[in-house]
Short mmCIF file of C-alpha atoms in Angstrom, two decimals:
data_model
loop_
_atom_site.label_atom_id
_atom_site.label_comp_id
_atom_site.label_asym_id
_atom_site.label_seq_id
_atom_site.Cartn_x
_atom_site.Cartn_y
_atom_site.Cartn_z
CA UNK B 1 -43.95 4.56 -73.57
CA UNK B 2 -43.03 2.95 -77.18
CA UNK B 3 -40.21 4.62 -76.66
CA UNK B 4 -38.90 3.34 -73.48
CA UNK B 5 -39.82 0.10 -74.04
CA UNK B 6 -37.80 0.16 -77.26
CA UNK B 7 -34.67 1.22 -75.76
CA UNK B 8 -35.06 -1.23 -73.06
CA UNK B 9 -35.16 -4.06 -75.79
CA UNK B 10 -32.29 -2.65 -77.32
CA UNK B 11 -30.04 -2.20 -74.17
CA UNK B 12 -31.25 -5.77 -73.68
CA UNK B 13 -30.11 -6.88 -76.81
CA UNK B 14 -26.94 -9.18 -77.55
CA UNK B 15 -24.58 -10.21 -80.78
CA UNK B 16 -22.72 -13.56 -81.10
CA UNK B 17 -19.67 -11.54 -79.43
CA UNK B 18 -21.22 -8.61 -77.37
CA UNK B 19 -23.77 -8.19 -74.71
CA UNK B 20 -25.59 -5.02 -73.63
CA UNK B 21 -27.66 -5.54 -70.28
CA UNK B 22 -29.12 -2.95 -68.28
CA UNK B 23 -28.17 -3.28 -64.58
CA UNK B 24 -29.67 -2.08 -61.39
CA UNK B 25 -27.61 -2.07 -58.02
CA UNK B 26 -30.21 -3.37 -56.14
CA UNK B 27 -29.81 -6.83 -57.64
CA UNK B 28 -26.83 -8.86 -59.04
CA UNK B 29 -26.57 -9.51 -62.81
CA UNK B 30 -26.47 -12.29 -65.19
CA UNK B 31 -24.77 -12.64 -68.85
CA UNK B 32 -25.02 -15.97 -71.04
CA UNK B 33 -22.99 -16.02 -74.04
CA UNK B 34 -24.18 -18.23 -77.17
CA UNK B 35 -20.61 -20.44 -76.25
CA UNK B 36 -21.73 -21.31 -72.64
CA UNK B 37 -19.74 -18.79 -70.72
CA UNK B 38 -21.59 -17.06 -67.98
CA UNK B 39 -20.69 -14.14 -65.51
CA UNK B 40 -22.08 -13.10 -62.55
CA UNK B 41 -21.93 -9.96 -60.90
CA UNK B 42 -22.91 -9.54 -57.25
CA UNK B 43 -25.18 -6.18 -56.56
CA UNK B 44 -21.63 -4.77 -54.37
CA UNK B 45 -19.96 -4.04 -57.66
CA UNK B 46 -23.42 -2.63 -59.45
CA UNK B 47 -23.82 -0.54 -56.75
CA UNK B 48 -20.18 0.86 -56.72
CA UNK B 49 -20.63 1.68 -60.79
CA UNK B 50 -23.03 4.13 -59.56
CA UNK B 51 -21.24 5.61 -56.89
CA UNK B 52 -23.75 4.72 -54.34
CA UNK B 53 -27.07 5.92 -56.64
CA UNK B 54 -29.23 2.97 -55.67
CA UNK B 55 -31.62 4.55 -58.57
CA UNK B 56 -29.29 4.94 -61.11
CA UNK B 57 -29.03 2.18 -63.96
CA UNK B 58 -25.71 1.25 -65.69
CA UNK B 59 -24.63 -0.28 -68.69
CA UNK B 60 -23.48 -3.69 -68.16
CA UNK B 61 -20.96 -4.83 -71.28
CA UNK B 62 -19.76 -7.89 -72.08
CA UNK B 63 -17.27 -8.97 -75.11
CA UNK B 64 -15.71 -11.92 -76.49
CA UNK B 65 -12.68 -11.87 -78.00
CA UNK B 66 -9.73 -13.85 -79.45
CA UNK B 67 -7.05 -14.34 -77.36
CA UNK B 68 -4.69 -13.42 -80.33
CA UNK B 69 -5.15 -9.92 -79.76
CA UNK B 70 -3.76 -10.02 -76.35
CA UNK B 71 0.53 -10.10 -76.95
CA UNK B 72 1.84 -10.70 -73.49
CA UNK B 73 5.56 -9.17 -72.28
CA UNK B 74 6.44 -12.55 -71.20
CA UNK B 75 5.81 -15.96 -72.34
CA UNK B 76 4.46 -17.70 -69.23
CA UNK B 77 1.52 -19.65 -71.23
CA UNK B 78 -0.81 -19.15 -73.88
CA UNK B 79 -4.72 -18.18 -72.80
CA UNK B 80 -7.50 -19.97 -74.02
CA UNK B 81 -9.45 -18.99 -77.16
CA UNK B 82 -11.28 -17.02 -75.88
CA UNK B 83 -11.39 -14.06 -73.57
CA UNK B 84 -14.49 -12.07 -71.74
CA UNK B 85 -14.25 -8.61 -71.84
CA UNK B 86 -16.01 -7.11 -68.78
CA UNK B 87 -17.46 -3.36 -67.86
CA UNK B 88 -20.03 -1.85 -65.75
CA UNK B 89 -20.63 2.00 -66.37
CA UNK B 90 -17.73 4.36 -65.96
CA UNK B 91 -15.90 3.67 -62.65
CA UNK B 92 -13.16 1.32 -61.93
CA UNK B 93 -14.36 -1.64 -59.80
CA UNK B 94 -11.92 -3.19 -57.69
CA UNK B 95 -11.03 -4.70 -53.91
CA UNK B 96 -14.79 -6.48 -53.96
CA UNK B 97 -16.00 -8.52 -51.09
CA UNK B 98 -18.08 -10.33 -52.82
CA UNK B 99 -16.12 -11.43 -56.04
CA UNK B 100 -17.21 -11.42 -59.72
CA UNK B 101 -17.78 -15.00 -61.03
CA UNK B 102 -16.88 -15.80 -64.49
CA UNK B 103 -17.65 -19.33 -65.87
CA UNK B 104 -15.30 -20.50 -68.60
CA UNK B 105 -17.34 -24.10 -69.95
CA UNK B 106 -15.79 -27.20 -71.77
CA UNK B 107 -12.31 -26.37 -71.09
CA UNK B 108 -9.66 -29.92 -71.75
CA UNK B 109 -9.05 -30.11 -67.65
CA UNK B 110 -5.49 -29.02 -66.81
CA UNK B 111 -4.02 -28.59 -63.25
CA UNK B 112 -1.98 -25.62 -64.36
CA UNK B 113 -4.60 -23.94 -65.96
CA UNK B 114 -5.44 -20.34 -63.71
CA UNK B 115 -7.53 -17.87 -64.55
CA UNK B 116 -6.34 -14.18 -65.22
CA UNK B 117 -6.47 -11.07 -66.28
CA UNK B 118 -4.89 -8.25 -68.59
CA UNK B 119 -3.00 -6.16 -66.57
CA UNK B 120 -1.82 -2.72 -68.42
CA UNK B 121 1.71 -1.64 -67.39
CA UNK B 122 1.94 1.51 -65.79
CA UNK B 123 4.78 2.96 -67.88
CA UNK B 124 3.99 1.37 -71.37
CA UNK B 125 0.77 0.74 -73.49
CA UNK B 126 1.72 -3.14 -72.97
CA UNK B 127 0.55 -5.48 -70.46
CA UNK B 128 0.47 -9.41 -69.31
CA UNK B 129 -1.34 -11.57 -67.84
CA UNK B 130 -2.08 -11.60 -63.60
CA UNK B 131 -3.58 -13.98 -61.49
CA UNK B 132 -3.70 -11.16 -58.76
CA UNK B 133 -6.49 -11.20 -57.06
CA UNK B 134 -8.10 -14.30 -58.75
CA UNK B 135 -8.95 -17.57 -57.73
CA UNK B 136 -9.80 -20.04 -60.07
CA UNK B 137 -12.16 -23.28 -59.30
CA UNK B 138 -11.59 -26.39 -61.64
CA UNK B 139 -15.51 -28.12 -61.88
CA UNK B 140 -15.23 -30.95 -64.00
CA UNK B 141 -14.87 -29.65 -67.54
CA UNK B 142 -15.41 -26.44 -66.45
CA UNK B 143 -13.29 -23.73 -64.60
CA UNK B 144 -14.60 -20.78 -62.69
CA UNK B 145 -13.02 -18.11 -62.21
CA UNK B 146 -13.90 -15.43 -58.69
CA UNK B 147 -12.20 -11.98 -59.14
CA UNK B 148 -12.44 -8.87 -57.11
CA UNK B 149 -12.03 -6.54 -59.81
CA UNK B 150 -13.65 -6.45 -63.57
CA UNK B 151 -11.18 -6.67 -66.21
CA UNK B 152 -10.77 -8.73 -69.66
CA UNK B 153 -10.54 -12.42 -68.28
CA UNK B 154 -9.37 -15.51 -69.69
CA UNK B 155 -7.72 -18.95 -68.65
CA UNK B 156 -4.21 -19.43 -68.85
CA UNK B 157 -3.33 -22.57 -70.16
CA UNK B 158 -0.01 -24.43 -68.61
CA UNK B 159 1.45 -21.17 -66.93
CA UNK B 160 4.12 -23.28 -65.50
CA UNK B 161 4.44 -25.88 -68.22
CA UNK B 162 8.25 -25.52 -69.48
CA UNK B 163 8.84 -23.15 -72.18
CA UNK B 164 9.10 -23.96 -75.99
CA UNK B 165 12.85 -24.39 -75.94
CA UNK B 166 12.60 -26.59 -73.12
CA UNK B 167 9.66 -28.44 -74.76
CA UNK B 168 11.87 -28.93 -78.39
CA UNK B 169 14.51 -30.50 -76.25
CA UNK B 170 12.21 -32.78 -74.35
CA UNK B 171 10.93 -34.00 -77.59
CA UNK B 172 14.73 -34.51 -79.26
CA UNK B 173 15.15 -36.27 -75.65
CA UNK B 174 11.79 -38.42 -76.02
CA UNK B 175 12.05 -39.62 -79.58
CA UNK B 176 15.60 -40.41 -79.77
CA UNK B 177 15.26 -42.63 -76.53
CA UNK B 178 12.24 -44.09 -77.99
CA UNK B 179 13.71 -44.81 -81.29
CA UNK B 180 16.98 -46.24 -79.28
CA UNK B 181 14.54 -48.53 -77.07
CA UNK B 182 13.20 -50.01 -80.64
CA UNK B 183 16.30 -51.03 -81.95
CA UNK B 184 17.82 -53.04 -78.77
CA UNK B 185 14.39 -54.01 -77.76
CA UNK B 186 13.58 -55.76 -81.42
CA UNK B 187 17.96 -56.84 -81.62
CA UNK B 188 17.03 -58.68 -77.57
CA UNK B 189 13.79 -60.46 -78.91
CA UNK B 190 15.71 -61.28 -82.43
CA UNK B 191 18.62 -62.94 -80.53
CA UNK B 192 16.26 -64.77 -77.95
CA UNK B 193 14.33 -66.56 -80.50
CA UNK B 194 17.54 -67.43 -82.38
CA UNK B 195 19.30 -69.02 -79.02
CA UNK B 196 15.90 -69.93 -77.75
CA UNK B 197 16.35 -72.78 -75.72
CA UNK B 198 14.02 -75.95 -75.91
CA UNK B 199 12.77 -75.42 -72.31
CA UNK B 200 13.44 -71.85 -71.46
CA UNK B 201 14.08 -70.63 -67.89
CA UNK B 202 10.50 -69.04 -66.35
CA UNK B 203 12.94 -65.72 -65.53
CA UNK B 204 14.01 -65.36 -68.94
CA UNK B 205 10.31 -66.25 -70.57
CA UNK B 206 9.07 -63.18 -68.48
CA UNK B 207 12.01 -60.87 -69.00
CA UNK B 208 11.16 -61.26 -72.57
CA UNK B 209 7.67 -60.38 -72.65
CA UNK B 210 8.75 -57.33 -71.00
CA UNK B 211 10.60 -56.66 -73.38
CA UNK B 212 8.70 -57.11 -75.47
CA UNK B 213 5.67 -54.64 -74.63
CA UNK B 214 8.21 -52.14 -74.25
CA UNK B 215 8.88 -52.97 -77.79
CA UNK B 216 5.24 -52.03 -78.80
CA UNK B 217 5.09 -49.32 -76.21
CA UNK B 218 7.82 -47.06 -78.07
CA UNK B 219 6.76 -48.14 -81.68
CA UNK B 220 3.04 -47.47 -81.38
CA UNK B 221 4.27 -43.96 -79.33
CA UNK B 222 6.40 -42.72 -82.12
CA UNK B 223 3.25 -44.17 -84.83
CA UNK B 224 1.06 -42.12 -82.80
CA UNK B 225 3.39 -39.18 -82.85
CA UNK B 226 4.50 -39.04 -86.46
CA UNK B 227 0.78 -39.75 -87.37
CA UNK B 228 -0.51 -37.22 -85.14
CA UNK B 229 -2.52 -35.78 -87.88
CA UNK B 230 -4.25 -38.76 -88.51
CA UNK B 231 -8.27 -38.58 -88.02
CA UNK B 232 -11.05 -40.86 -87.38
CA UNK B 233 -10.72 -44.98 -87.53
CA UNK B 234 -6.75 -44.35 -87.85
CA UNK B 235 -6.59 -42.34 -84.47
CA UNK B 236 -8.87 -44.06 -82.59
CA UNK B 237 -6.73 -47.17 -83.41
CA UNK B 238 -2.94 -45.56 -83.06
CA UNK B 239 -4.62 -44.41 -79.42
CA UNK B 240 -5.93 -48.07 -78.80
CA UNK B 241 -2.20 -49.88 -79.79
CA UNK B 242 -0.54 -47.49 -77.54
CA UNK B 243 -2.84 -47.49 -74.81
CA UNK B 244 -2.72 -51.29 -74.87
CA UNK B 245 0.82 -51.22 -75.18
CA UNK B 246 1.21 -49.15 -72.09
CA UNK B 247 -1.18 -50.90 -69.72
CA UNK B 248 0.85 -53.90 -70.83
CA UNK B 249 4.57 -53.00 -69.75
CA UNK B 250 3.10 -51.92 -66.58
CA UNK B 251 1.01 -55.21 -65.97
CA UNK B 252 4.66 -57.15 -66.91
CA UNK B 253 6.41 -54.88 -64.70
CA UNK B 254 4.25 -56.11 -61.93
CA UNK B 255 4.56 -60.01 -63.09
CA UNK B 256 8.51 -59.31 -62.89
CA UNK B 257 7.78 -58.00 -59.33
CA UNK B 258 5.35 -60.77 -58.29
CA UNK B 259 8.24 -63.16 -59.86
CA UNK B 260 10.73 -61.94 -57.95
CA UNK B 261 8.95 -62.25 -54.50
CA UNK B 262 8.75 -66.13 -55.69
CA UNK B 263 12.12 -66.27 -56.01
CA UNK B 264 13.70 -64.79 -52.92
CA UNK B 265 11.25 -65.24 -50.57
CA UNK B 266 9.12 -68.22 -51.74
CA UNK B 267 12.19 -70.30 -52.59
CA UNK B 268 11.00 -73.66 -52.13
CA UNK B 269 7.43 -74.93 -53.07
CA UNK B 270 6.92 -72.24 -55.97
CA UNK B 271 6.13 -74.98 -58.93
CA UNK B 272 2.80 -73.64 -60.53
CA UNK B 273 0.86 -75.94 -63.08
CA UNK B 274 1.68 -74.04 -67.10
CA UNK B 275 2.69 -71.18 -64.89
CA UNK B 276 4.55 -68.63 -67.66
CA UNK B 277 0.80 -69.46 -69.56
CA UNK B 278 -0.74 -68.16 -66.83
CA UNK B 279 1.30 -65.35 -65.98
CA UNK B 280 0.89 -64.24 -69.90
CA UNK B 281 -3.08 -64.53 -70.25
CA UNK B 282 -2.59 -62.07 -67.25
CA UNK B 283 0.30 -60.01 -68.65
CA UNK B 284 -1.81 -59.47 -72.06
CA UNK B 285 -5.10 -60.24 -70.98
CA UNK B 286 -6.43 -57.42 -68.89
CA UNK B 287 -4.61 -54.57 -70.95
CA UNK B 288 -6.53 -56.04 -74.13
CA UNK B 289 -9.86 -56.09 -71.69
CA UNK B 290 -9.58 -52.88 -70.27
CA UNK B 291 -8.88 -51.18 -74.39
CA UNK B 292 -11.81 -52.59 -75.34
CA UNK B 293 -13.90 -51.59 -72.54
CA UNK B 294 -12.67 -47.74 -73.40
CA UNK B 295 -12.65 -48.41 -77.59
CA UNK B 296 -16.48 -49.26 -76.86
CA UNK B 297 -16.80 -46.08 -74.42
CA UNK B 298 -15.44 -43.94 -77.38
CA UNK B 299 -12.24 -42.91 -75.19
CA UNK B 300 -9.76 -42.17 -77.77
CA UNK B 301 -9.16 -39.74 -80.01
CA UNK B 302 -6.81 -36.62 -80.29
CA UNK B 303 -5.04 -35.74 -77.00
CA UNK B 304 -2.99 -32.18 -76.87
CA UNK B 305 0.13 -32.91 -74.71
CA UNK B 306 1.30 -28.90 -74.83
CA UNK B 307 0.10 -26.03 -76.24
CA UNK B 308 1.00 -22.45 -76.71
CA UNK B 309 1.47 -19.52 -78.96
CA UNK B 310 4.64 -21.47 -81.03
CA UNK B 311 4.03 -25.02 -80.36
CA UNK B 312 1.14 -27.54 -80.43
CA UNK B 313 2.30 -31.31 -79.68
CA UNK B 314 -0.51 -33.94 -80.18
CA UNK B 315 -1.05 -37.15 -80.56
CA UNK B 316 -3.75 -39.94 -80.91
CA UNK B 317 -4.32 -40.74 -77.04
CA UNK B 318 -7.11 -40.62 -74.46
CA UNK B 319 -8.50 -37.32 -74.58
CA UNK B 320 -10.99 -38.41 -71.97
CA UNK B 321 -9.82 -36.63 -68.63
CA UNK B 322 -11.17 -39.59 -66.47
CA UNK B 323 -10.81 -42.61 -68.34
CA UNK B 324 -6.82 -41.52 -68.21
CA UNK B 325 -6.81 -41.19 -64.81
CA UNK B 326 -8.28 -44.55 -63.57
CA UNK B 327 -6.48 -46.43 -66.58
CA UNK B 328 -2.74 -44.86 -66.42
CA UNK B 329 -2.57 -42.69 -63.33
CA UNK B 330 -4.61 -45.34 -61.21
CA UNK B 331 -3.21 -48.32 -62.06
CA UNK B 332 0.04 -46.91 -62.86
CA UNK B 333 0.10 -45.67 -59.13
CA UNK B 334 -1.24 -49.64 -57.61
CA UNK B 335 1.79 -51.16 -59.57
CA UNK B 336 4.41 -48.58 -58.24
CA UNK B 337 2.77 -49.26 -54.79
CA UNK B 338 3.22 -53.44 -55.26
CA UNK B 339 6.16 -52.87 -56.74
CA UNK B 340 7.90 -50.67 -54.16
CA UNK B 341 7.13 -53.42 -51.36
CA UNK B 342 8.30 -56.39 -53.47
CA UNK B 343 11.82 -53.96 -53.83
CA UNK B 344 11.89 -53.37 -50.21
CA UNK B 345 11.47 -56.90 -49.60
CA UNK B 346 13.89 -57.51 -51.97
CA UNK B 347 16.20 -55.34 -50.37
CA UNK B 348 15.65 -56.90 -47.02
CA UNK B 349 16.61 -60.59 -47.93
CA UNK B 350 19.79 -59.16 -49.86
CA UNK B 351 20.76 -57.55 -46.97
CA UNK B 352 20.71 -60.62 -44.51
CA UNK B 353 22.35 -63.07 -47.43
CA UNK B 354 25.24 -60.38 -47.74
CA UNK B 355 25.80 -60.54 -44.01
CA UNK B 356 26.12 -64.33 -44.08
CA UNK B 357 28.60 -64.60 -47.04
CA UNK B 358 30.49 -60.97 -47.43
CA UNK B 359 34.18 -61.23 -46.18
CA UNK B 360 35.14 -57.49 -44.36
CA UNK B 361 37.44 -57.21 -47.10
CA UNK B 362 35.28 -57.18 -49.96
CA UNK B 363 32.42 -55.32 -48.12
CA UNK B 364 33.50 -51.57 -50.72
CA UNK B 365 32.56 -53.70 -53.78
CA UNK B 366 29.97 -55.99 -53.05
CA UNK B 367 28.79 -52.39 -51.82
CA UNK B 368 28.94 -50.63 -55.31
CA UNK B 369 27.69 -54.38 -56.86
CA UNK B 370 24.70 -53.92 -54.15
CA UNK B 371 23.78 -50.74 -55.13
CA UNK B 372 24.08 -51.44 -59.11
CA UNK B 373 21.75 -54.47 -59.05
CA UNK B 374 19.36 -52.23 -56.92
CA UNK B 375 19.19 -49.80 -59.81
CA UNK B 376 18.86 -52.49 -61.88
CA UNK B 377 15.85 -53.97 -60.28
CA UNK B 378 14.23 -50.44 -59.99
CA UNK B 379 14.20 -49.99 -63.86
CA UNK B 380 12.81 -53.52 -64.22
CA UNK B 381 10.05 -53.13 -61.61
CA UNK B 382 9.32 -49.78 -63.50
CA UNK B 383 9.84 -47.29 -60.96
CA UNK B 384 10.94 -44.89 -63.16
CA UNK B 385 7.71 -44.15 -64.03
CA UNK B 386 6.86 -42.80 -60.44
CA UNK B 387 8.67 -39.90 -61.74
CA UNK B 388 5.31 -38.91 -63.48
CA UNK B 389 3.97 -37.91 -59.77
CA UNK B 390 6.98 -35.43 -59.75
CA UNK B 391 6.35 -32.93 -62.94
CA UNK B 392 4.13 -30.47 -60.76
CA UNK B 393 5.53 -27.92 -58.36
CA UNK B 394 9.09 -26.15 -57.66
CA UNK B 395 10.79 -29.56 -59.27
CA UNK B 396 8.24 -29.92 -61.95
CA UNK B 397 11.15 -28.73 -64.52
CA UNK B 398 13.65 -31.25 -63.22
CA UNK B 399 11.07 -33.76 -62.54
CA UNK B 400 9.86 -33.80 -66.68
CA UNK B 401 13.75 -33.88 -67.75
CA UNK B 402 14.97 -37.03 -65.14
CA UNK B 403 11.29 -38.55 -66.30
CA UNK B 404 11.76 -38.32 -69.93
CA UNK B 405 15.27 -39.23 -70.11
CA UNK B 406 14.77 -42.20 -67.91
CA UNK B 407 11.58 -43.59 -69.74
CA UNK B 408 12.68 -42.80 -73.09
CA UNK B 409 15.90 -45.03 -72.63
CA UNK B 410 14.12 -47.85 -70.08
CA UNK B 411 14.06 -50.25 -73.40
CA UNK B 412 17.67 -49.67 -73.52
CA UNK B 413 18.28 -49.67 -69.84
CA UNK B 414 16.26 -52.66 -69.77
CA UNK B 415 18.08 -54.57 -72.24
CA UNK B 416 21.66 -53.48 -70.92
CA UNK B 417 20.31 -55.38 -67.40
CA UNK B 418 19.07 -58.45 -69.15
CA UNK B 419 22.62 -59.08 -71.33
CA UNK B 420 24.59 -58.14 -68.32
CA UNK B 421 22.53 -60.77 -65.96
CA UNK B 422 23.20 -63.40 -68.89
CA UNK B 423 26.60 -62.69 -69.38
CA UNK B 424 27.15 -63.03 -65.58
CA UNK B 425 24.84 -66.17 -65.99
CA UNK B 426 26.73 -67.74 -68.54
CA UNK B 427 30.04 -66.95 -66.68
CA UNK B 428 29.56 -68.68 -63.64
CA UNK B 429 28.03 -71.51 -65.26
CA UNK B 430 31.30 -72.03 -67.14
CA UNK B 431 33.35 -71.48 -64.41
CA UNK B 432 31.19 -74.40 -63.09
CA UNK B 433 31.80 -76.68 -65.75
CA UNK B 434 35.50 -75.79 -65.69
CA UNK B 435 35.77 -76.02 -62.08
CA UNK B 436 33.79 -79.41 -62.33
CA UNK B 437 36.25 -80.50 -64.89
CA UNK B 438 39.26 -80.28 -62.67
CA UNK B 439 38.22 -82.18 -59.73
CA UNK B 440 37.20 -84.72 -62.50
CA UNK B 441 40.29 -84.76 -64.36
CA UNK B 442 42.32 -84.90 -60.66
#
């Protein structure tokens, strides 16, 4: 009876990496590794180890291991650290009704991010990674994964994220734009305050700030990125600057918006008591809020943008999963949607002036002019960054490259708008004075 009892404790026994249960297939069984991982396994696939033996016991195994030892045939993601190993006696278990459940815990929440398993090749000693017959649940930092068949498991991590040569372009893309937007963004704000006027126009006062944040947006992006190693105080404040930085050109993007409605459709009656004050305590004001709110929640730190077996790009962000979503992807999305009216709007009223004052003959290029200040406007109002909604799915690929390039250059973009609506500015108000000048002079 010593014996027995002893054997029991030692089938029941487990390492730090593998687990020996003892299973019977008249109930399901349970493993918990020391990491948090769990699997179940229903009583179907217990009972189908021991080919139908409802006495018969079976060795239930379990094994963690690093995901370095599995080389895939194709590079369509990277799995996570670790992988669970799973057998039950000697029979291959497959096609089960009720699936195998294999909990993978505190895993950085990704969309793309399936679960699989190692698939042998029929003709080689090699295999890859399949999500066949899978189906993976995402549960907050968790992600649980239901197969029908017992295999070594794992979570891929950004299967359809583009591949490293498409990710080393993407960053050429990113940080030459970036560094680009710098340079005309801080050569704008240079030449505004050395033609400032003494009473500036309110349109120019806001086109500036914008500018400005999109000044600090880029700079504090590249800090973040060149400093990506940084730890500690220095991260958690690279990840505050930029954070505040963002949250700032899209909170100017919708005063340029809100502006705009003043102009075209509240044309008369629009004088506001120290109105560019106000409109900057709000530009500056909640981003500066809403970072300290989140540097007092702990919310930044080191954020992984991509990751596989030949790249890792990081940098000092919002690791925080939620906090990103209701401060970027929520309030990104509520100035797109404000934005997007005041443009359609906009569009309206241009539409019904140009009917009024367009001569048939000129209709071709007042068209082209139409559409050009209507691109214009759109990279002002900051719907470029919509694009963000687009990197998922068939276009994902496309989506990421017309995203990056477009973001990357918007400082430029943006200040290549601004001269151009000066120039024109400055042009008709000489033409003006010249004009006025004649019929004085006659």
């Amino acid at each position: 009876m010593r014996h027995c009892k002893k054997g029991k404790h030692l089938l029941d026994g487990s390492e730090k990496d593998f687990y020996l249960r003892s299973a019977n297939s008249s109930s399901a069984a349970r493993v918990d590794t020391v990491y948090g991982h769990i699997i179940h396994i229903p009583s179907e696939a217990v009972l189908k180890s021991t080919l139908s033996d409802s006495d018969q016991e079976v060795y239930l195994i379990v094994s963690v291991l690093n995901s370095s030892l599995f080389e895939a045939t194709s590079d369509k993601g990277s799995p996570h650290e670790q992988v669970l190993g799973v057998w039950l006696g000697d029979q291959v278990i497959h096609n089960l009704f009720h699936p195998v459940r294999i909990e993978f815990v505190n895993v950085s929440q990704n969309e793309s991010r399936k679960c699989v398993f190692w698939k042998m090749s029929h003709n080689s000693e090699q295999g890859s990674w399949s999500t066949d017959g899978c189906n993976t649940i995402h549960n907050n930092t968790d992600i649980v994964c239901e197969c029908n068949h017992l295999s070594f498991f794992a979570v891929l991590v950004s299967p359809d994220a583009p591949d490293p040569v498409n990710i080393h372009r993407l960053e050429y893309i990113t940080y030459i734009g970036s560094c680009l937007s710098v340079v005309f963004t801080l050569i704008a704000l240079m030449l505004s305050l050395c033609h400032r006027q003494v009473k500036a126009d309110h349109s120019v006062i806001i086109h500036m700030q914008l500018t400005g944040s999109l000044f600090l947006l880029h700079f504090f992006f590249l800090a973040s990125s060149f400093w990506s190693k940084a730890e500690g105080a220095a991260c958690l404040s690279l990840g505050l600057l930029l954070h505040w930085a963002l949250l700032g050109t899209l909170t100017w993007t919708a005063i340029e918006g809100f502006h705009l409605y003043l102009l075209l459709v509240q044309v008369f009656n629009i004088y506001v008591r120290r109105y560019t004050l106000k409109l900057s305590l709000l530009g500056w004001g909640v981003p500066t809020i809403t970072v300290m709110i989140c540097g007092v929640g702990g919310s930044y730190g080191k954020y992984t943008l991509t990751e596989n077996t030949s790249n890792i790009t990081s940098l000092c962000w919002i690791p925080t999963a939620a906090v990103r979503y209701i401060t970027v992807n929520g309030y990104l999305g509520l100035v797109l949607l404000f934005n997007i009216a005041i443009l359609a709007v906009t569009v309206v009223k241009m539409r019904q002036l140009r009917l009024r004052t367009v001569q048939a003959g000129r209709k071709v290029r007042r068209f082209w002019k139409d559409w050009a200040n209507l691109l214009g406007l759109s990279c002002v109002l900051g719907l470029p960054w919509g694009l963000a909604f687009t990197t998922k799915g068939a276009i994902s690929l496309p989506g990421i490259y017309i995203f990056t390039i477009l973001n990357a250059f918007q400082g430029v973009l943006m200040v290549l708008w601004f001269w151009s609506i000066t120039c024109k500015s400055n042009h008709e108000e000489q033409s003006s004075k010249d004009i006025s000048l004649s019929n004085i002079r006659s």
